[in-house]
Amino acid sequence: MAPSTPLDSPESLAETLRLMKSEAKTLKDRAISYPSGDEFKILLLIKAAAILQDCLKSIVQHRCHLGREEALCRDQRDTLLEYVRKEVEQSNINYDQYRSEPVKPKKLQKKCKAGEHGERLVPSPP
């Protein structure tokens, strides 16, 4: 493998942080753009946190394996960033599916009980 700029160098670290910040902003903007469905926003933010946790875990494992003197190579860093990009792309696909398949009223009506006079009663929130 060709020598690369170590992650510890200021230039490489700044580039890594810039790229990861950009990906995190994409996830944040996507979560904010949901018109409704707070549970879906929460799931997206949990997924974003899991991505960052996976990236940090990979970096720590790699550094422990190689020792303190060696750093994550550029190609390995790019692999992690590609993983983050794929997760963002998947969240975009999930978002598009979520928007194209709204909850149908029939599903809600089945869960409603009839009142004394036959009217539909909407279950009260917990």
Coordinates of C-alpha atoms in Angstrom, one line a residue:
M1 CA 0.0 0.0 0.0
A2 CA 1.3 3.4 -0.9
P3 CA 2.1 5.8 1.9
S4 CA -0.6 8.3 2.6
T5 CA -1.2 11.4 4.7
P6 CA -1.8 10.2 8.3
L7 CA -5.0 11.1 9.9
D8 CA -3.0 12.9 12.6
S9 CA -1.8 15.5 10.2
P10 CA -3.7 18.9 10.4
E11 CA -4.6 18.8 6.7
S12 CA -6.0 15.3 6.7
L13 CA -7.9 15.8 9.9
A14 CA -9.4 19.1 8.7
E15 CA -10.5 17.4 5.4
T16 CA -12.0 14.5 7.3
L17 CA -13.9 16.7 9.7
R18 CA -15.2 18.9 6.8
L19 CA -16.5 15.8 4.9
M20 CA -18.1 14.3 8.0
K21 CA -19.7 17.6 8.9
S22 CA -21.1 17.8 5.4
E23 CA -22.6 14.3 5.7
A24 CA -24.0 15.0 9.2
K25 CA -25.6 18.2 7.9
T26 CA -27.2 16.3 5.1
L27 CA -28.8 13.9 7.6
K28 CA -29.9 16.8 9.8
D29 CA -31.5 18.7 6.9
R30 CA -33.3 15.5 5.8
A31 CA -34.7 15.1 9.3
I32 CA -35.8 18.7 9.5
S33 CA -37.5 18.4 6.1
Y34 CA -40.0 15.8 7.3
P35 CA -43.4 17.5 7.4
S36 CA -44.8 15.1 10.0
G37 CA -44.1 11.8 11.6
D38 CA -41.8 12.7 14.5
E39 CA -41.1 9.0 15.0
F40 CA -39.5 8.8 11.6
K41 CA -37.3 11.9 12.4
I42 CA -36.2 10.2 15.6
L43 CA -35.3 7.0 13.8
L44 CA -33.3 9.0 11.2
L45 CA -31.4 10.8 14.0
I46 CA -30.7 7.6 15.8
K47 CA -29.4 6.1 12.5
A48 CA -27.1 9.2 12.1
A49 CA -25.8 8.7 15.6
A50 CA -25.2 5.0 14.9
I51 CA -23.2 5.9 11.7
L52 CA -20.9 8.2 13.7
Q53 CA -20.5 5.6 16.4
D54 CA -19.6 2.9 13.8
C55 CA -17.0 5.3 12.3
L56 CA -15.4 6.1 15.6
K57 CA -15.4 2.4 16.6
S58 CA -13.6 1.5 13.3
I59 CA -11.0 4.3 13.8
V60 CA -10.3 3.2 17.4
Q61 CA -10.1 -0.5 16.5
H62 CA -7.7 0.3 13.7
R63 CA -5.5 2.5 15.8
C64 CA -5.4 -0.1 18.6
H65 CA -4.4 -2.7 16.0
L66 CA -1.6 -0.7 14.5
G67 CA -0.4 1.0 17.6
R68 CA -0.4 4.6 18.7
E69 CA 2.3 5.8 16.3
E70 CA 0.3 4.9 13.1
A71 CA -2.9 6.6 11.9
L72 CA -5.8 5.7 9.8
C73 CA -4.8 5.8 6.1
R74 CA -6.6 8.0 3.6
D75 CA -8.1 5.0 1.7
Q76 CA -9.5 3.6 4.9
R77 CA -10.9 7.0 5.9
D78 CA -12.5 7.2 2.4
T79 CA -14.1 3.8 2.9
L80 CA -15.7 5.1 6.1
L81 CA -16.9 8.2 4.4
E82 CA -18.4 6.1 1.6
Y83 CA -20.2 4.1 4.2
V84 CA -21.7 7.3 5.6
R85 CA -22.7 8.4 2.1
K86 CA -24.4 5.1 1.4
E87 CA -26.3 5.4 4.7
V88 CA -27.4 9.0 3.7
E89 CA -28.5 7.7 0.3
Q90 CA -30.5 4.9 2.0
S91 CA -32.2 7.4 4.2
N92 CA -33.1 9.4 1.1
I93 CA -34.7 6.3 -0.4
N94 CA -36.6 5.6 2.9
Y95 CA -37.8 9.2 2.9
D96 CA -39.1 9.0 -0.6
Q97 CA -40.9 5.8 0.2
Y98 CA -42.3 7.4 3.4
R99 CA -43.6 10.3 1.3
S100 CA -45.1 8.2 -1.4
E101 CA -47.0 5.8 0.9
P102 CA -49.1 7.9 3.3
V103 CA -51.1 6.3 6.0
K104 CA -54.5 5.4 4.6
P105 CA -57.6 6.5 6.6
K106 CA -59.0 2.9 6.5
K107 CA -56.2 1.7 8.7
L108 CA -57.0 4.3 11.3
Q109 CA -60.8 3.6 11.2
K110 CA -60.3 -0.1 12.0
K111 CA -58.6 1.0 15.3
C112 CA -61.4 3.4 16.2
K113 CA -64.3 2.3 18.5
A114 CA -67.9 3.2 17.9
G115 CA -69.5 5.6 20.4
E116 CA -73.0 5.3 22.0
H117 CA -74.7 6.7 18.9
G118 CA -72.5 4.9 16.3
E119 CA -70.0 7.7 15.7
R120 CA -66.4 6.9 15.3
L121 CA -64.3 7.6 18.4
V122 CA -60.6 8.3 17.9
P123 CA -58.4 6.7 20.5
S124 CA -57.0 9.3 22.9
P125 CA -53.2 9.6 22.9
P126 CA -51.5 7.9 25.9

